[in-house]
Amino acid sequence: MTLHLPGADGRPRVYEPRTEPLALSGGSAFTSRTVFSAAHVVADPFADVSPDSPAAVDWDATLAFRRHLWSHGLGVAEAMDTAQRGMGLDWAGAAELIRRSAAEAKSVGGRIACGVGTDQLAAGTLADIRAAYEEQLAVVEESGAQAILMASRALAATARGPEEYLEVYGHLLRQAADPVILHWLGPMFDPALEGYWGSSDLDAATDTFLQVIAAHPDKVDGIKVSLLDAEREVDLRRRLPQGVRCYTGDDFNYPELIAGDDQGFSHALLGIFDPLGPLAAEAVRVLDTGDTDGFRALLDPTVELSRHLFQAPTRFYKTGVVFLAWLSGHQSHFTMVGGLQSARSLPHLARAYELADSLGLFPDPKLAEDRMRTLLSLHGVNQ
């Protein structure tokens, strides 16, 4: 059986689906790298909501997906950008997600870190921003999860220069109970974060970022860098204080950054490891044995899919992530909070299916094919 998939030029192309998935299984924790998957949330498709309503989450399916990631040895980065923070999931929903996922992590022995931001604020003074961060930090710490200090849209809009970033982050780090992960999310993921750390000059912004870390190295477990610039990330990780990790958030260049070089390597906190979870875990276990070539052989072929999902406008990558979760059988529908399933075109989704299927990512290729046929039919594409 073949599929006629619409191409970017509007013309159909013939694709023959794969019949067997990759043979992958769960495994123990990794020894050479710390690896988090930033996990998506599953919407409740039966909730009578509109795109600007509070998110309606299918908690059973959402937590089941996290158990799937933990079963493969991956950590879960919760309530991050992949979970639609600020794009459908508000702070009240994120707080409930953090509490539920942290409790689930305890029950199965899974590793979890959770996003701390200021998304309960549209705007405010520096004091308002500090208070918003503090409220979210308290929720994460009370849940028993590690904190990830996310970039703040409110701070980007309010801060008048690098000194105010140093003030806010210094205040938060001094009171954090345990070492946190600092997150630098580039404007390609969120345009409202342009000029973060007080400058649109990335060299100047990097210097400010490093000043924050240097002033509180005992309170920084690591940094997550999501700038889609491998050379800049390598330069940054070489300038980190001893003991501070670099977690790559580069969904374009992750194999080379995780593999590293003779001067170091990156750990990982990646949205692409949501759909790639089992395969990524298998690759890291190969890397644990010292087999860098074997690691790259498994992970390098996935980059084309990742670059496709994260192509501009990058902030809509979450649509492709949830689409692949539906095709993989992790949820029964292709619906997203905020109606974001509409954010990518049919040709984009068709290419995502083709690339994922060719990698053997679908546990049940026939189910994925049938669901792809359903989507094509709904869009008027005859097979």
Short mmCIF file of C-alpha atoms in Angstrom, two decimals:
data_model
loop_
_atom_site.label_atom_id
_atom_site.label_comp_id
_atom_site.label_asym_id
_atom_site.label_seq_id
_atom_site.Cartn_x
_atom_site.Cartn_y
_atom_site.Cartn_z
CA MET A 1 0.00 0.00 0.00
CA THR A 2 1.21 3.48 -0.83
CA LEU A 3 0.25 6.95 0.34
CA HIS A 4 -0.08 10.06 -1.80
CA LEU A 5 1.41 12.81 0.36
CA PRO A 6 1.02 16.49 -0.56
CA GLY A 7 4.33 18.21 -1.14
CA ALA A 8 5.33 21.79 -0.40
CA ASP A 9 4.69 22.60 -4.07
CA GLY A 10 1.10 21.36 -3.81
CA ARG A 11 1.71 18.28 -5.92
CA PRO A 12 1.30 14.79 -4.44
CA ARG A 13 4.16 12.35 -4.16
CA VAL A 14 3.99 8.60 -3.65
CA TYR A 15 5.31 7.21 -0.38
CA GLU A 16 5.49 3.56 0.68
CA PRO A 17 5.14 3.32 4.48
CA ARG A 18 7.51 1.26 6.55
CA THR A 19 6.15 -2.02 7.87
CA GLU A 20 8.39 -2.60 10.92
CA PRO A 21 9.48 -0.22 13.69
CA LEU A 22 12.96 0.00 15.15
CA ALA A 23 13.57 -2.61 17.82
CA LEU A 24 14.03 -0.45 20.92
CA SER A 25 13.45 -1.21 24.59
CA GLY A 26 13.60 0.59 27.92
CA GLY A 27 16.76 0.73 29.95
CA SER A 28 18.61 1.96 32.98
CA ALA A 29 19.74 5.50 33.74
CA PHE A 30 22.56 6.96 31.67
CA THR A 31 26.10 7.20 33.00
CA SER A 32 27.87 9.65 30.68
CA ARG A 33 25.23 12.35 30.12
CA THR A 34 22.25 13.86 31.95
CA VAL A 35 19.36 13.89 29.48
CA PHE A 36 15.93 15.51 29.79
CA SER A 37 13.07 15.38 27.34
CA ALA A 38 10.89 18.49 27.39
CA ALA A 39 7.47 16.83 27.29
CA HIS A 40 4.24 18.02 25.66
CA VAL A 41 0.80 18.09 27.27
CA VAL A 42 -2.19 16.17 25.93
CA ALA A 43 -5.35 18.24 25.50
CA ASP A 44 -8.78 17.01 26.51
CA PRO A 45 -10.54 16.73 23.11
CA PHE A 46 -14.01 16.60 24.67
CA ALA A 47 -13.73 19.86 26.61
CA ASP A 48 -15.97 22.64 25.30
CA VAL A 49 -13.31 25.33 25.14
CA SER A 50 -12.10 28.05 22.79
CA PRO A 51 -8.50 28.99 21.91
CA ASP A 52 -8.46 31.71 24.58
CA SER A 53 -10.01 29.55 27.33
CA PRO A 54 -7.94 28.06 30.15
CA ALA A 55 -6.32 24.84 28.98
CA ALA A 56 -8.28 21.61 29.35
CA VAL A 57 -5.72 18.82 29.88
CA ASP A 58 -6.18 15.07 29.60
CA TRP A 59 -4.26 14.24 32.76
CA ASP A 60 -4.26 10.46 32.31
CA ALA A 61 -2.73 10.63 28.83
CA THR A 62 -0.34 13.43 29.83
CA LEU A 63 1.07 11.46 32.77
CA ALA A 64 1.16 8.24 30.76
CA PHE A 65 3.43 9.95 28.25
CA ARG A 66 5.79 10.96 31.04
CA ARG A 67 5.91 7.37 32.28
CA HIS A 68 6.82 6.37 28.72
CA LEU A 69 9.82 8.75 28.78
CA TRP A 70 10.93 7.62 32.25
CA SER A 71 10.71 3.97 31.19
CA HIS A 72 13.47 4.66 28.66
CA GLY A 73 15.74 6.29 31.26
CA LEU A 74 15.08 9.89 30.21
CA GLY A 75 14.45 12.70 32.64
CA VAL A 76 11.38 14.88 32.12
CA ALA A 77 11.67 18.64 31.80
CA GLU A 78 8.18 19.67 32.82
CA ALA A 79 6.08 22.77 32.13
CA MET A 80 8.55 24.09 29.56
CA ASP A 81 8.03 25.61 26.13
CA THR A 82 7.17 22.18 24.69
CA ALA A 83 4.23 22.01 27.13
CA GLN A 84 2.89 25.24 25.54
CA ARG A 85 3.78 27.60 28.39
CA GLY A 86 2.50 30.97 27.24
CA MET A 87 0.94 29.38 24.12
CA GLY A 88 -2.21 27.80 25.52
CA LEU A 89 -1.11 26.68 28.98
CA ASP A 90 -1.43 29.41 31.62
CA TRP A 91 0.24 29.49 35.05
CA ALA A 92 -2.69 27.84 36.83
CA GLY A 93 -2.53 24.91 34.40
CA ALA A 94 1.26 24.77 34.59
CA ALA A 95 1.17 24.69 38.41
CA GLU A 96 -1.22 21.74 38.35
CA LEU A 97 0.95 20.02 35.73
CA ILE A 98 4.03 20.49 37.91
CA ARG A 99 2.36 19.08 41.00
CA ARG A 100 0.86 16.08 39.22
CA SER A 101 4.04 15.24 37.28
CA ALA A 102 6.30 15.64 40.31
CA ALA A 103 4.09 13.26 42.29
CA GLU A 104 4.15 10.79 39.39
CA ALA A 105 7.94 11.07 39.21
CA LYS A 106 8.21 10.14 42.88
CA SER A 107 5.97 7.12 42.39
CA VAL A 108 8.10 5.67 39.57
CA GLY A 109 11.54 6.99 40.55
CA GLY A 110 11.78 9.29 37.54
CA ARG A 111 13.95 12.39 37.28
CA ILE A 112 12.09 15.67 36.85
CA ALA A 113 12.90 19.36 36.56
CA CYS A 114 10.22 22.02 36.15
CA GLY A 115 10.00 25.44 34.57
CA VAL A 116 9.82 28.55 36.75
CA GLY A 117 8.72 31.71 34.97
CA THR A 118 6.56 34.81 35.30
CA ASP A 119 3.67 33.97 32.97
CA GLN A 120 1.06 34.95 35.56
CA LEU A 121 2.14 38.51 34.66
CA ALA A 122 1.44 40.37 31.43
CA ALA A 123 3.72 43.19 32.59
CA GLY A 124 4.93 44.69 35.84
CA THR A 125 7.71 46.32 37.81
CA LEU A 126 10.91 44.53 38.74
CA ALA A 127 9.38 43.87 42.16
CA ASP A 128 6.33 42.30 40.50
CA ILE A 129 8.58 40.13 38.34
CA ARG A 130 10.62 38.95 41.33
CA ALA A 131 7.41 38.10 43.19
CA ALA A 132 6.05 36.15 40.21
CA TYR A 133 9.27 34.15 39.93
CA GLU A 134 9.21 33.52 43.69
CA GLU A 135 5.65 32.21 43.56
CA GLN A 136 6.51 29.71 40.85
CA LEU A 137 9.82 28.73 42.46
CA ALA A 138 7.95 27.90 45.67
CA VAL A 139 5.53 25.61 43.79
CA VAL A 140 8.38 23.72 42.13
CA GLU A 141 10.45 23.38 45.29
CA GLU A 142 7.42 22.26 47.33
CA SER A 143 6.74 19.57 44.71
CA GLY A 144 10.25 18.16 45.20
CA ALA A 145 11.34 18.86 41.62
CA GLN A 146 14.46 20.65 40.43
CA ALA A 147 13.84 24.23 39.25
CA ILE A 148 14.58 25.57 35.78
CA LEU A 149 14.61 29.39 35.78
CA MET A 150 13.01 30.20 32.44
CA ALA A 151 13.38 33.41 30.49
CA SER A 152 10.68 35.96 31.34
CA ARG A 153 8.72 37.93 28.76
CA ALA A 154 7.85 40.45 31.48
CA LEU A 155 11.51 40.93 32.38
CA ALA A 156 12.47 41.33 28.72
CA ALA A 157 9.84 44.08 28.41
CA THR A 158 10.70 45.82 31.69
CA ALA A 159 14.46 45.59 32.29
CA ARG A 160 16.37 48.71 31.25
CA GLY A 161 19.74 47.02 30.95
CA PRO A 162 22.02 44.18 32.06
CA GLU A 163 22.17 45.43 35.65
CA GLU A 164 18.48 44.69 36.19
CA TYR A 165 18.89 41.13 34.93
CA LEU A 166 21.79 40.69 37.35
CA GLU A 167 19.62 42.06 40.16
CA VAL A 168 16.60 39.82 39.49
CA TYR A 169 18.53 36.61 38.88
CA GLY A 170 20.88 37.26 41.79
CA HIS A 171 17.88 37.71 44.09
CA LEU A 172 16.36 34.42 42.93
CA LEU A 173 19.56 32.40 43.09
CA ARG A 174 20.33 33.55 46.61
CA GLN A 175 17.05 32.17 47.86
CA ALA A 176 16.87 28.98 45.76
CA ALA A 177 16.99 25.93 48.05
CA ASP A 178 18.97 23.82 45.57
CA PRO A 179 21.02 24.41 42.43
CA VAL A 180 18.86 25.39 39.46
CA ILE A 181 19.14 25.23 35.69
CA LEU A 182 19.21 28.63 33.96
CA HIS A 183 17.39 28.73 30.63
CA TRP A 184 18.33 31.05 27.77
CA LEU A 185 15.59 30.78 25.16
CA GLY A 186 16.30 32.59 21.92
CA PRO A 187 13.79 34.82 20.08
CA MET A 188 13.32 32.20 17.36
CA PHE A 189 11.39 30.23 20.00
CA ASP A 190 9.68 33.30 21.46
CA PRO A 191 9.97 36.69 19.70
CA ALA A 192 9.06 38.46 22.96
CA LEU A 193 12.50 37.45 24.31
CA GLU A 194 14.48 39.54 21.83
CA GLY A 195 17.31 41.35 23.64
CA TYR A 196 17.32 39.07 26.66
CA TRP A 197 20.11 39.68 29.21
CA GLY A 198 19.92 43.34 28.29
CA SER A 199 21.24 43.35 24.73
CA SER A 200 20.46 42.13 21.21
CA ASP A 201 24.22 41.76 20.76
CA LEU A 202 24.71 38.09 21.62
CA ASP A 203 28.30 38.61 22.73
CA ALA A 204 27.22 41.25 25.24
CA ALA A 205 24.25 39.11 26.33
CA THR A 206 26.59 36.14 26.84
CA ASP A 207 28.86 38.21 29.08
CA THR A 208 25.91 39.19 31.28
CA PHE A 209 24.67 35.59 31.41
CA LEU A 210 28.12 34.45 32.53
CA GLN A 211 28.23 37.19 35.18
CA VAL A 212 25.04 35.79 36.72
CA ILE A 213 26.59 32.32 36.89
CA ALA A 214 29.99 33.48 38.13
CA ALA A 215 28.35 35.33 41.03
CA HIS A 216 26.46 32.21 42.21
CA PRO A 217 28.22 29.07 40.88
CA ASP A 218 27.05 27.02 43.88
CA LYS A 219 23.41 27.73 42.98
CA VAL A 220 23.66 26.86 39.26
CA ASP A 221 23.53 23.19 38.32
CA GLY A 222 23.71 24.07 34.68
CA ILE A 223 22.48 26.18 31.79
CA LYS A 224 20.10 25.27 28.98
CA VAL A 225 20.99 27.09 25.78
CA SER A 226 18.36 27.31 23.02
CA LEU A 227 19.92 29.61 20.43
CA LEU A 228 20.29 27.14 17.53
CA ASP A 229 23.94 28.18 17.20
CA ALA A 230 26.35 25.29 17.82
CA GLU A 231 29.52 27.38 17.68
CA ARG A 232 28.17 29.85 20.25
CA GLU A 233 27.11 27.04 22.56
CA VAL A 234 30.55 25.41 22.42
CA ASP A 235 32.21 28.73 23.19
CA LEU A 236 29.82 29.33 26.08
CA ARG A 237 30.25 25.91 27.67
CA ARG A 238 34.04 26.31 27.59
CA ARG A 239 33.66 29.49 29.66
CA LEU A 240 31.46 27.98 32.38
CA PRO A 241 32.81 27.65 35.93
CA GLN A 242 33.97 24.20 36.97
CA GLY A 243 31.01 21.99 37.84
CA VAL A 244 28.36 23.96 35.94
CA ARG A 245 26.85 21.86 33.17
CA CYS A 246 25.74 22.91 29.72
CA TYR A 247 22.43 21.34 28.64
CA THR A 248 21.98 21.73 24.93
CA GLY A 249 18.62 22.97 23.78
CA ASP A 250 19.82 23.13 20.17
CA ASP A 251 17.34 21.09 18.16
CA PHE A 252 19.41 21.62 15.00
CA ASN A 253 22.85 20.43 16.17
CA TYR A 254 22.30 18.16 19.18
CA PRO A 255 24.26 15.04 18.07
CA GLU A 256 27.57 16.88 17.72
CA LEU A 257 27.01 18.94 20.87
CA ILE A 258 26.17 15.92 23.03
CA ALA A 259 29.05 13.90 21.55
CA GLY A 260 31.38 16.78 22.36
CA ASP A 261 35.06 17.28 21.63
CA ASP A 262 38.37 16.98 23.44
CA GLN A 263 37.48 20.02 25.58
CA GLY A 264 34.04 18.94 26.76
CA PHE A 265 30.47 18.11 25.83
CA SER A 266 26.88 19.16 26.39
CA HIS A 267 24.23 17.32 28.35
CA ALA A 268 20.71 17.60 26.90
CA LEU A 269 17.34 19.20 27.58
CA LEU A 270 15.52 18.99 24.29
CA GLY A 271 12.04 19.26 22.86
CA ILE A 272 12.98 16.93 20.00
CA PHE A 273 13.59 14.18 22.57
CA ASP A 274 9.80 14.07 23.06
CA PRO A 275 9.18 12.25 19.73
CA LEU A 276 12.70 10.77 19.64
CA GLY A 277 12.62 9.49 23.26
CA PRO A 278 13.31 5.75 22.82
CA LEU A 279 15.78 6.24 19.95
CA ALA A 280 17.59 9.05 21.76
CA ALA A 281 17.85 6.90 24.89
CA GLU A 282 19.29 4.02 22.88
CA ALA A 283 21.88 6.36 21.35
CA VAL A 284 22.96 7.74 24.74
CA ARG A 285 23.36 4.22 26.12
CA VAL A 286 25.69 3.51 23.20
CA LEU A 287 27.60 6.68 24.06
CA ASP A 288 27.85 5.47 27.66
CA THR A 289 30.04 2.63 26.37
CA GLY A 290 32.44 5.13 24.79
CA ASP A 291 31.21 4.42 21.26
CA THR A 292 30.86 7.94 19.87
CA ASP A 293 30.62 6.72 16.27
CA GLY A 294 27.77 4.37 17.19
CA PHE A 295 26.01 7.22 18.98
CA ARG A 296 26.29 9.47 15.94
CA ALA A 297 25.17 6.65 13.62
CA LEU A 298 21.92 6.38 15.56
CA LEU A 299 21.26 10.07 16.17
CA ASP A 300 22.60 11.87 13.09
CA PRO A 301 19.81 10.55 10.80
CA THR A 302 17.20 12.16 13.09
CA VAL A 303 18.46 15.70 12.50
CA GLU A 304 16.53 16.12 9.24
CA LEU A 305 13.27 15.41 11.08
CA SER A 306 14.20 17.77 13.92
CA ARG A 307 15.14 20.60 11.58
CA HIS A 308 11.87 20.10 9.78
CA LEU A 309 9.78 20.24 12.97
CA PHE A 310 11.70 23.29 14.24
CA GLN A 311 11.78 25.23 10.98
CA ALA A 312 10.64 28.85 11.08
CA PRO A 313 8.42 29.96 12.64
CA THR A 314 10.18 27.78 15.21
CA ARG A 315 7.75 28.50 18.04
CA PHE A 316 5.19 26.27 16.30
CA TYR A 317 7.36 23.14 16.51
CA LYS A 318 5.00 21.85 19.20
CA THR A 319 2.36 21.10 16.57
CA GLY A 320 4.63 18.57 14.90
CA VAL A 321 5.61 17.05 18.25
CA VAL A 322 1.98 16.42 19.20
CA PHE A 323 1.16 15.20 15.69
CA LEU A 324 3.86 12.52 15.98
CA ALA A 325 2.61 11.56 19.45
CA TRP A 326 -0.83 10.95 17.92
CA LEU A 327 0.60 8.87 15.06
CA SER A 328 2.68 6.91 17.59
CA GLY A 329 -0.41 5.98 19.64
CA HIS A 330 0.50 8.00 22.73
CA GLN A 331 -2.82 9.84 22.48
CA SER A 332 -6.11 9.14 20.74
CA HIS A 333 -6.47 12.44 18.88
CA PHE A 334 -4.62 15.29 17.20
CA THR A 335 -5.93 18.16 19.32
CA MET A 336 -3.87 20.74 21.21
CA VAL A 337 -4.59 23.27 23.93
CA GLY A 338 -5.25 26.66 22.40
CA GLY A 339 -6.19 25.04 19.07
CA LEU A 340 -2.51 25.00 18.08
CA GLN A 341 -2.99 21.89 15.90
CA SER A 342 -3.81 24.40 13.15
CA ALA A 343 -0.38 26.05 13.30
CA ARG A 344 1.30 23.86 10.67
CA SER A 345 0.22 23.07 7.12
CA LEU A 346 -0.80 19.69 5.74
CA PRO A 347 2.37 19.47 3.57
CA HIS A 348 4.46 20.17 6.69
CA LEU A 349 2.73 17.41 8.65
CA ALA A 350 2.94 14.99 5.74
CA ARG A 351 6.69 15.49 5.53
CA ALA A 352 6.98 15.00 9.30
CA TYR A 353 5.15 11.68 8.97
CA GLU A 354 7.39 10.59 6.11
CA LEU A 355 10.62 11.42 7.95
CA ALA A 356 9.50 9.83 11.24
CA ASP A 357 8.25 6.70 9.50
CA SER A 358 11.48 6.30 7.54
CA LEU A 359 13.37 6.40 10.87
CA GLY A 360 11.18 3.63 12.31
CA LEU A 361 9.92 5.86 15.12
CA PHE A 362 6.34 4.59 15.12
CA PRO A 363 5.80 1.62 17.48
CA ASP A 364 2.91 0.50 15.24
CA PRO A 365 3.59 1.63 11.65
CA LYS A 366 0.16 0.44 10.47
CA LEU A 367 -1.60 2.57 13.09
CA ALA A 368 0.47 5.58 12.04
CA GLU A 369 -0.37 4.94 8.38
CA ASP A 370 -4.10 4.62 9.11
CA ARG A 371 -4.12 7.84 11.11
CA MET A 372 -2.20 9.63 8.36
CA ARG A 373 -4.79 8.42 5.85
CA THR A 374 -7.55 9.79 8.09
CA LEU A 375 -5.87 13.20 8.25
CA LEU A 376 -5.39 13.28 4.48
CA SER A 377 -9.01 12.32 3.93
CA LEU A 378 -10.22 15.08 6.26
CA HIS A 379 -8.27 17.53 4.12
CA GLY A 380 -9.82 16.23 0.92
CA VAL A 381 -6.81 14.24 -0.29
CA ASN A 382 -8.04 11.10 -2.06
CA GLN A 383 -5.94 7.94 -1.83
#
